[in-house]
CSV table of C-alpha atoms in Angstrom, one decimal:
chain,number,residue,atom,x,y,z
C,1,UNK,CA,0.0,0.0,0.0
C,2,UNK,CA,1.3,3.5,-0.8
C,3,UNK,CA,2.4,5.3,2.3
C,4,UNK,CA,0.5,8.4,1.1
C,5,UNK,CA,-2.7,6.4,0.9
C,6,UNK,CA,-2.1,5.0,4.4
C,7,UNK,CA,-1.8,8.6,5.6
C,8,UNK,CA,-5.0,9.7,3.9
C,9,UNK,CA,-6.9,6.6,5.2
C,10,UNK,CA,-5.9,7.4,8.7
C,11,UNK,CA,-6.8,11.1,8.2
C,12,UNK,CA,-10.2,10.3,6.8
C,13,UNK,CA,-11.0,7.9,9.6
C,14,UNK,CA,-10.0,10.2,12.4
C,15,UNK,CA,-11.7,13.2,10.9
C,16,UNK,CA,-14.9,11.2,11.1
C,17,UNK,CA,-14.1,10.1,14.6
C,18,UNK,CA,-13.6,13.6,15.9
C,19,UNK,CA,-16.7,14.9,14.0
C,20,UNK,CA,-18.8,12.2,15.7
C,21,UNK,CA,-17.2,12.9,19.1
C,22,UNK,CA,-18.5,16.5,18.9
C,23,UNK,CA,-22.0,15.1,18.0
C,24,UNK,CA,-22.2,12.1,20.3
C,25,UNK,CA,-20.3,13.3,23.4
C,26,UNK,CA,-20.8,17.0,23.3
C,27,UNK,CA,-24.2,17.1,21.5
C,28,UNK,CA,-22.8,19.6,19.0
C,29,UNK,CA,-21.9,22.0,21.9
C,30,UNK,CA,-19.4,24.1,20.0
C,31,UNK,CA,-17.1,25.5,22.7
C,32,UNK,CA,-14.1,26.6,20.6
C,33,UNK,CA,-12.7,27.0,17.1
C,34,UNK,CA,-11.5,23.4,16.9
C,35,UNK,CA,-14.9,22.1,17.8
C,36,UNK,CA,-16.6,24.3,15.3
C,37,UNK,CA,-14.1,23.2,12.6
C,38,UNK,CA,-14.6,19.5,13.3
C,39,UNK,CA,-18.4,20.0,13.4
C,40,UNK,CA,-18.3,21.7,10.0
C,41,UNK,CA,-15.6,19.8,8.1
C,42,UNK,CA,-15.0,16.5,9.9
C,43,UNK,CA,-17.6,14.7,7.8
C,44,UNK,CA,-15.4,15.3,4.7
C,45,UNK,CA,-13.5,12.2,5.8
C,46,UNK,CA,-16.3,10.2,4.1
C,47,UNK,CA,-15.7,11.9,0.8
C,48,UNK,CA,-12.0,11.2,1.1
C,49,UNK,CA,-12.7,7.6,1.9
C,50,UNK,CA,-14.8,7.2,-1.3
C,51,UNK,CA,-12.1,8.7,-3.5
C,52,UNK,CA,-9.5,6.5,-1.9
C,53,UNK,CA,-11.7,3.5,-2.5
C,54,UNK,CA,-12.0,4.3,-6.2
C,55,UNK,CA,-8.3,4.8,-6.4
C,56,UNK,CA,-7.5,1.5,-4.6
C,57,UNK,CA,-10.1,-0.6,-6.3
C,58,UNK,CA,-8.9,0.4,-9.8
C,59,UNK,CA,-5.2,-0.2,-9.0
C,60,UNK,CA,-6.0,-3.5,-7.4
C,61,UNK,CA,-7.1,-4.9,-10.8
C,62,UNK,CA,-5.3,-2.8,-13.4
C,63,UNK,CA,-2.9,-4.9,-15.4
C,64,UNK,CA,-3.8,-8.0,-13.4
C,65,UNK,CA,-5.5,-11.2,-14.4
C,66,UNK,CA,-8.4,-10.8,-11.9
C,67,UNK,CA,-11.7,-12.7,-12.6
C,68,UNK,CA,-15.0,-11.2,-11.5
C,69,UNK,CA,-15.5,-14.0,-9.0
C,70,UNK,CA,-12.1,-13.4,-7.3
C,71,UNK,CA,-12.8,-9.6,-7.3
C,72,UNK,CA,-16.2,-10.2,-5.6
C,73,UNK,CA,-14.8,-12.6,-3.0
C,74,UNK,CA,-12.0,-10.2,-2.1
C,75,UNK,CA,-14.4,-7.3,-1.7
C,76,UNK,CA,-16.8,-9.2,0.4
C,77,UNK,CA,-14.0,-10.6,2.6
C,78,UNK,CA,-12.6,-7.1,3.0
C,79,UNK,CA,-15.9,-5.4,4.0
C,80,UNK,CA,-18.3,-8.0,5.4
C,81,UNK,CA,-16.8,-9.8,8.4
C,82,UNK,CA,-15.9,-6.8,10.6
C,83,UNK,CA,-19.1,-5.0,9.6
C,84,UNK,CA,-21.2,-7.9,10.5
C,85,UNK,CA,-19.5,-8.4,13.9
C,86,UNK,CA,-19.9,-4.8,14.9
C,87,UNK,CA,-23.5,-4.8,13.7
C,88,UNK,CA,-24.3,-7.9,15.7
C,89,UNK,CA,-22.6,-6.3,18.8
C,90,UNK,CA,-24.8,-3.3,18.3
C,91,UNK,CA,-27.9,-5.5,17.9
C,92,UNK,CA,-27.1,-7.3,21.2
C,93,UNK,CA,-26.6,-4.0,23.0
C,94,UNK,CA,-29.9,-2.6,21.7
C,95,UNK,CA,-31.8,-5.7,22.7
C,96,UNK,CA,-30.5,-5.3,26.3
C,97,UNK,CA,-30.2,-1.5,26.5
C,98,UNK,CA,-32.4,0.2,23.8
C,99,UNK,CA,-31.1,3.7,24.7
C,100,UNK,CA,-27.4,2.8,24.9
C,101,UNK,CA,-26.7,3.8,21.3
C,102,UNK,CA,-28.1,7.0,20.0
C,103,UNK,CA,-30.3,7.4,16.8
C,104,UNK,CA,-30.7,3.7,16.1
C,105,UNK,CA,-33.1,0.9,17.1
C,106,UNK,CA,-33.4,-2.9,16.7
C,107,UNK,CA,-35.9,-4.7,14.5
C,108,UNK,CA,-35.3,-8.3,13.1
C,109,UNK,CA,-36.1,-7.4,9.5
C,110,UNK,CA,-34.2,-4.2,9.7
C,111,UNK,CA,-31.1,-6.1,11.1
C,112,UNK,CA,-31.2,-8.5,8.1
C,113,UNK,CA,-31.5,-5.5,5.7
C,114,UNK,CA,-28.5,-3.9,7.4
C,115,UNK,CA,-26.4,-7.0,7.1
C,116,UNK,CA,-27.3,-7.4,3.4
C,117,UNK,CA,-26.5,-3.7,2.6
C,118,UNK,CA,-30.1,-3.0,1.6
C,119,UNK,CA,-31.0,0.6,2.2
C,120,UNK,CA,-33.9,0.8,4.7
C,121,UNK,CA,-35.4,3.3,7.1
C,122,UNK,CA,-34.0,3.0,10.6
C,123,UNK,CA,-36.8,2.2,13.1
C,124,UNK,CA,-35.5,5.2,15.2
C,125,UNK,CA,-36.8,7.5,12.5
C,126,UNK,CA,-33.5,9.1,11.5
C,127,UNK,CA,-33.8,8.0,7.9
C,128,UNK,CA,-32.0,5.4,5.7
C,129,UNK,CA,-29.2,4.5,8.1
C,130,UNK,CA,-28.5,0.8,8.9
C,131,UNK,CA,-28.5,-0.5,12.5
C,132,UNK,CA,-24.8,0.3,12.8
C,133,UNK,CA,-25.4,3.8,11.5
C,134,UNK,CA,-21.9,4.5,10.1
C,135,UNK,CA,-22.7,1.7,7.7
C,136,UNK,CA,-24.6,4.0,5.4
C,137,UNK,CA,-21.4,4.6,3.5
C,138,UNK,CA,-20.9,0.9,3.1
C,139,UNK,CA,-24.2,0.7,1.2
C,140,UNK,CA,-22.7,3.0,-1.3
C,141,UNK,CA,-19.4,1.1,-1.3
C,142,UNK,CA,-21.2,-2.2,-2.1
C,143,UNK,CA,-23.2,-0.5,-4.9
C,144,UNK,CA,-19.9,0.8,-6.3
C,145,UNK,CA,-18.3,-2.7,-6.0
C,146,UNK,CA,-21.4,-4.2,-7.8
C,147,UNK,CA,-21.1,-1.7,-10.7
C,148,UNK,CA,-17.4,-2.2,-10.9
C,149,UNK,CA,-17.9,-6.0,-11.0
C,150,UNK,CA,-20.3,-5.7,-13.9
C,151,UNK,CA,-17.6,-3.7,-15.8
C,152,UNK,CA,-15.5,-6.8,-16.0
C,153,UNK,CA,-17.8,-8.1,-18.6
C,154,UNK,CA,-16.9,-5.4,-21.0
C,155,UNK,CA,-13.5,-4.7,-22.7
C,156,UNK,CA,-11.0,-3.3,-20.3
C,157,UNK,CA,-10.6,-0.1,-22.3
C,158,UNK,CA,-14.3,0.6,-21.7
C,159,UNK,CA,-14.1,-0.1,-17.9
C,160,UNK,CA,-14.1,3.5,-16.7
C,161,UNK,CA,-17.0,4.4,-19.1
C,162,UNK,CA,-19.0,1.4,-18.0
C,163,UNK,CA,-18.5,2.2,-14.3
C,164,UNK,CA,-19.5,5.8,-15.0
C,165,UNK,CA,-22.6,4.7,-16.8
C,166,UNK,CA,-23.5,2.3,-14.1
C,167,UNK,CA,-23.2,4.9,-11.3
C,168,UNK,CA,-25.2,7.3,-13.5
C,169,UNK,CA,-28.0,4.8,-14.0
C,170,UNK,CA,-28.0,4.0,-10.3
C,171,UNK,CA,-28.2,7.6,-9.3
C,172,UNK,CA,-30.6,9.0,-11.9
C,173,UNK,CA,-32.9,6.1,-12.7
C,174,UNK,CA,-32.8,3.3,-10.1
C,175,UNK,CA,-33.2,5.9,-7.3
C,176,UNK,CA,-36.4,7.1,-9.0
C,177,UNK,CA,-38.1,3.7,-8.6
C,178,UNK,CA,-39.2,5.0,-5.2
C,179,UNK,CA,-39.1,3.8,-1.7
C,180,UNK,CA,-35.7,3.2,-0.1
C,181,UNK,CA,-34.1,3.0,-3.5
C,182,UNK,CA,-34.1,6.9,-3.4
C,183,UNK,CA,-31.1,6.4,-1.2
C,184,UNK,CA,-29.0,5.9,-4.3
C,185,UNK,CA,-29.9,9.4,-5.6
C,186,UNK,CA,-27.2,11.0,-3.6
C,187,UNK,CA,-24.5,12.4,-5.9
C,188,UNK,CA,-21.8,11.4,-3.5
C,189,UNK,CA,-21.7,8.1,-5.4
C,190,UNK,CA,-19.9,9.8,-8.2
C,191,UNK,CA,-16.9,10.5,-6.0
C,192,UNK,CA,-15.6,7.0,-6.7
C,193,UNK,CA,-15.0,8.1,-10.2
C,194,UNK,CA,-12.5,10.8,-9.0
C,195,UNK,CA,-10.4,8.1,-7.4
C,196,UNK,CA,-10.5,5.9,-10.6
C,197,UNK,CA,-9.4,8.9,-12.7
C,198,UNK,CA,-6.4,9.6,-10.4
C,199,UNK,CA,-5.5,5.9,-10.4
C,200,UNK,CA,-5.5,5.9,-14.3
C,201,UNK,CA,-3.2,9.0,-14.2
C,202,UNK,CA,-1.0,7.2,-11.7
C,203,UNK,CA,-0.7,4.1,-13.9
C,204,UNK,CA,0.3,6.4,-16.8
C,205,UNK,CA,3.0,8.1,-14.6
C,206,UNK,CA,1.4,11.5,-14.8
C,207,UNK,CA,0.8,11.9,-11.0
C,208,UNK,CA,4.5,11.1,-10.2
C,209,UNK,CA,5.7,13.8,-12.6
C,210,UNK,CA,3.9,16.6,-10.7
C,211,UNK,CA,6.4,19.1,-9.2
C,212,UNK,CA,6.5,19.1,-5.4
C,213,UNK,CA,5.7,22.8,-5.2
C,214,UNK,CA,2.7,22.4,-7.5
C,215,UNK,CA,1.5,19.5,-5.4
C,216,UNK,CA,1.7,21.6,-2.2
C,217,UNK,CA,-0.1,24.5,-4.0
C,218,UNK,CA,-2.8,22.0,-5.0
C,219,UNK,CA,-3.3,20.9,-1.4
C,220,UNK,CA,-3.5,24.5,-0.2
C,221,UNK,CA,-6.1,25.4,-2.9
C,222,UNK,CA,-8.1,22.3,-2.0
C,223,UNK,CA,-8.1,23.3,1.7
C,224,UNK,CA,-9.2,26.8,0.7
C,225,UNK,CA,-12.0,25.4,-1.3
C,226,UNK,CA,-13.2,23.2,1.6
C,227,UNK,CA,-13.2,26.2,3.9
C,228,UNK,CA,-14.9,28.5,1.3
C,229,UNK,CA,-17.8,26.0,0.8
C,230,UNK,CA,-18.4,25.7,4.5
C,231,UNK,CA,-20.5,22.9,6.1
C,232,UNK,CA,-19.7,19.6,4.4
C,233,UNK,CA,-22.6,18.5,2.3
C,234,UNK,CA,-21.0,15.5,0.5
C,235,UNK,CA,-21.4,17.3,-2.8
C,236,UNK,CA,-19.0,15.9,-5.5
C,237,UNK,CA,-17.8,19.4,-6.5
C,238,UNK,CA,-17.7,21.1,-3.2
C,239,UNK,CA,-16.4,18.2,-1.1
C,240,UNK,CA,-15.3,15.5,-3.6
C,241,UNK,CA,-13.2,17.6,-5.9
C,242,UNK,CA,-11.0,19.2,-3.1
C,243,UNK,CA,-10.5,15.7,-1.7
C,244,UNK,CA,-9.5,14.4,-5.1
C,245,UNK,CA,-7.0,17.2,-5.4
C,246,UNK,CA,-5.6,16.3,-2.0
C,247,UNK,CA,-5.3,12.6,-3.0
C,248,UNK,CA,-3.6,13.5,-6.3
C,249,UNK,CA,-1.1,15.8,-4.6
C,250,UNK,CA,-0.5,13.4,-1.7
C,251,UNK,CA,0.3,10.5,-4.1
C,252,UNK,CA,2.6,12.8,-6.1
C,253,UNK,CA,4.5,13.5,-2.8
C,254,UNK,CA,4.8,9.8,-2.0
C,255,UNK,CA,8.5,10.0,-1.6
C,256,UNK,CA,8.0,12.4,1.4
C,257,UNK,CA,5.3,10.3,3.0
C,258,UNK,CA,6.2,8.5,6.3
C,259,UNK,CA,6.9,4.8,5.9
C,260,UNK,CA,6.2,2.1,8.4
C,261,UNK,CA,5.2,3.4,11.8
C,262,UNK,CA,2.2,4.8,13.6
C,263,UNK,CA,0.7,6.4,10.5
C,264,UNK,CA,0.9,3.2,8.6
C,265,UNK,CA,-0.7,1.3,11.4
C,266,UNK,CA,-3.5,3.8,11.7
C,267,UNK,CA,-4.1,3.4,8.0
C,268,UNK,CA,-4.3,-0.4,8.4
C,269,UNK,CA,-6.8,0.0,11.2
C,270,UNK,CA,-8.8,2.8,9.6
C,271,UNK,CA,-11.7,0.5,8.5
C,272,UNK,CA,-12.1,-0.9,12.0
C,273,UNK,CA,-11.7,2.6,13.5
C,274,UNK,CA,-14.6,3.7,11.3
C,275,UNK,CA,-16.8,0.8,12.4
C,276,UNK,CA,-16.1,0.8,16.1
C,277,UNK,CA,-15.7,4.4,17.1
C,278,UNK,CA,-19.4,5.2,17.9
C,279,UNK,CA,-19.7,2.1,20.0
C,280,UNK,CA,-16.6,3.0,22.0
C,281,UNK,CA,-17.8,6.6,22.5
C,282,UNK,CA,-21.1,5.5,23.9
C,283,UNK,CA,-19.4,3.0,26.2
C,284,UNK,CA,-17.1,5.7,27.5
C,285,UNK,CA,-20.0,8.1,28.1
C,286,UNK,CA,-21.7,5.5,30.3
C,287,UNK,CA,-18.5,5.0,32.2
C,288,UNK,CA,-18.2,8.8,32.7
C,289,UNK,CA,-21.7,8.9,34.1
C,290,UNK,CA,-20.9,6.2,36.6
C,291,UNK,CA,-17.5,7.4,37.7
C,292,UNK,CA,-17.9,11.1,37.1
C,293,UNK,CA,-14.7,11.5,35.0
C,294,UNK,CA,-13.6,14.9,33.8
C,295,UNK,CA,-14.2,15.5,30.1
C,296,UNK,CA,-10.5,15.4,29.4
C,297,UNK,CA,-10.2,12.0,31.0
C,298,UNK,CA,-13.2,10.7,29.0
C,299,UNK,CA,-11.7,12.0,25.8
C,300,UNK,CA,-8.3,10.3,26.5
C,301,UNK,CA,-10.0,7.0,27.4
C,302,UNK,CA,-12.2,7.2,24.3
C,303,UNK,CA,-9.2,7.7,22.0
C,304,UNK,CA,-7.3,4.9,23.7
C,305,UNK,CA,-10.4,2.6,23.5
C,306,UNK,CA,-10.8,3.3,19.8
C,307,UNK,CA,-7.2,2.5,19.1
C,308,UNK,CA,-7.3,-0.7,21.1
C,309,UNK,CA,-10.5,-2.0,19.5
C,310,UNK,CA,-9.3,-0.9,16.0
C,311,UNK,CA,-6.0,-2.8,16.5
C,312,UNK,CA,-7.8,-5.9,17.8
C,313,UNK,CA,-10.4,-5.9,15.0
C,314,UNK,CA,-7.6,-5.6,12.4
C,315,UNK,CA,-5.4,-8.1,14.1
C,316,UNK,CA,-8.0,-10.8,14.8
C,317,UNK,CA,-10.7,-10.2,12.1
C,318,UNK,CA,-9.5,-8.3,9.1
C,319,UNK,CA,-6.0,-9.5,8.7
C,320,UNK,CA,-6.5,-13.3,9.2
C,321,UNK,CA,-9.5,-13.3,6.8
C,322,UNK,CA,-7.7,-11.3,4.2
C,323,UNK,CA,-4.6,-13.6,4.4
C,324,UNK,CA,-6.8,-16.7,4.1
C,325,UNK,CA,-8.7,-15.3,1.1
C,326,UNK,CA,-5.5,-14.3,-0.7
C,327,UNK,CA,-4.0,-17.8,-0.2
C,328,UNK,CA,-7.0,-19.3,-1.8
C,329,UNK,CA,-7.0,-16.9,-4.8
C,330,UNK,CA,-3.5,-16.8,-6.1
C,331,UNK,CA,-4.4,-15.0,-9.3
C,332,UNK,CA,-5.2,-11.9,-7.3
C,333,UNK,CA,-3.1,-9.4,-5.4
C,334,UNK,CA,-4.5,-6.3,-3.8
C,335,UNK,CA,-1.1,-4.8,-3.0
C,336,UNK,CA,-0.5,-1.5,-4.6
C,337,UNK,CA,2.8,-0.7,-6.3
C,338,UNK,CA,5.2,1.6,-4.5
C,339,UNK,CA,6.0,4.9,-6.1
C-alpha cells in the first residue's frame, strides 16, 4: 500500500471520529474554534474515503488477471466480516439496553437488511441508516463494487466508461423507482470516479511527474475550497473535488510520506476505526456517568479505546480473513505498487 494512501486513510477515519465525538459526546456543543471546525468539516472524511476507494479498487485490478469471482470474494472478505461483527454487537446492545446507542433501534427485519447492505429506514426515525449507523457509507461502497464487478464483462478499455454509466443509472434512474431506493440518488456516489481517474493517471505516470511545489499548492487550494464552501454536504464538486485534489497531490508527494510506523498502522486500522468508534464513544459516556470522570479523561479514554478496538479488530478479524482469502485466490493481489 502506498504510504500516502495509508496517511490519507488514517486522516479520513479520524476526521470522522472527531466529527462524531462532537456530535455524540458534546451534543454539538461548540465550545471553541477546533470544535466548530470539526463540526463543519470533519464529515469530509467520508468523501475522502470514497475517493481513496475508487483509487485503490482500480489499481487492485489494473494490469492483473483478476476474474469477476475473485474480485467479488476479495471485496466481500474485506468489508463484510468486521461490519457484521460490529453490527451484531450493536444489535445485542440494543436488545438489552435500547437507549445505549443514539439514533438507532433494533428490528429483526431491519437487522437483516442492514447485514445485506439493503437501504432501509432506521426504526428510530432518522432515515435510511443501517443498524450500525456509520454503515450508510458501506451501502454506497457495495453499490460501487457491484457496478465495478459488472464492468469486468466489457472490454478493459471501456471499464471507466461502464462504471460511470453504471453509477449514473443507479443515481438517476434506479433511485427514482421510489421507496428506499431513493437512497442511491445521492450524488456522493460519483466521487468513486474521481479516485479511478487519479488511479489511471497514476498508472500512466502523470501523477508522479507533478512538481512538489505544484502539489503543495494544489493541497492549499483544496483546503481553501473546503473552507470556502463551509459545512460539508458531500457534494461531489464542493467536497469531492477538493478531496480528489488532495489525493492527487499526496500521491505525487509519495517520496516524502512517512513509511512504516504509527501512520501506517492507523491506515491499516482505519476501516475498523470507522466501524467501532461510535460504540466506544457510547461506552465511555456511560463510564463517565458512573465514575464522574472529567471530560479530558473521558476524551483520552475514548481515543485509547478506539485505538485498542481498532487494532484488535484488524489483528484478529480483518488480517486473518484477508490472508486466508489471498492464499486461496493466487491470481489476485491487492497490494498497490510503490512509487
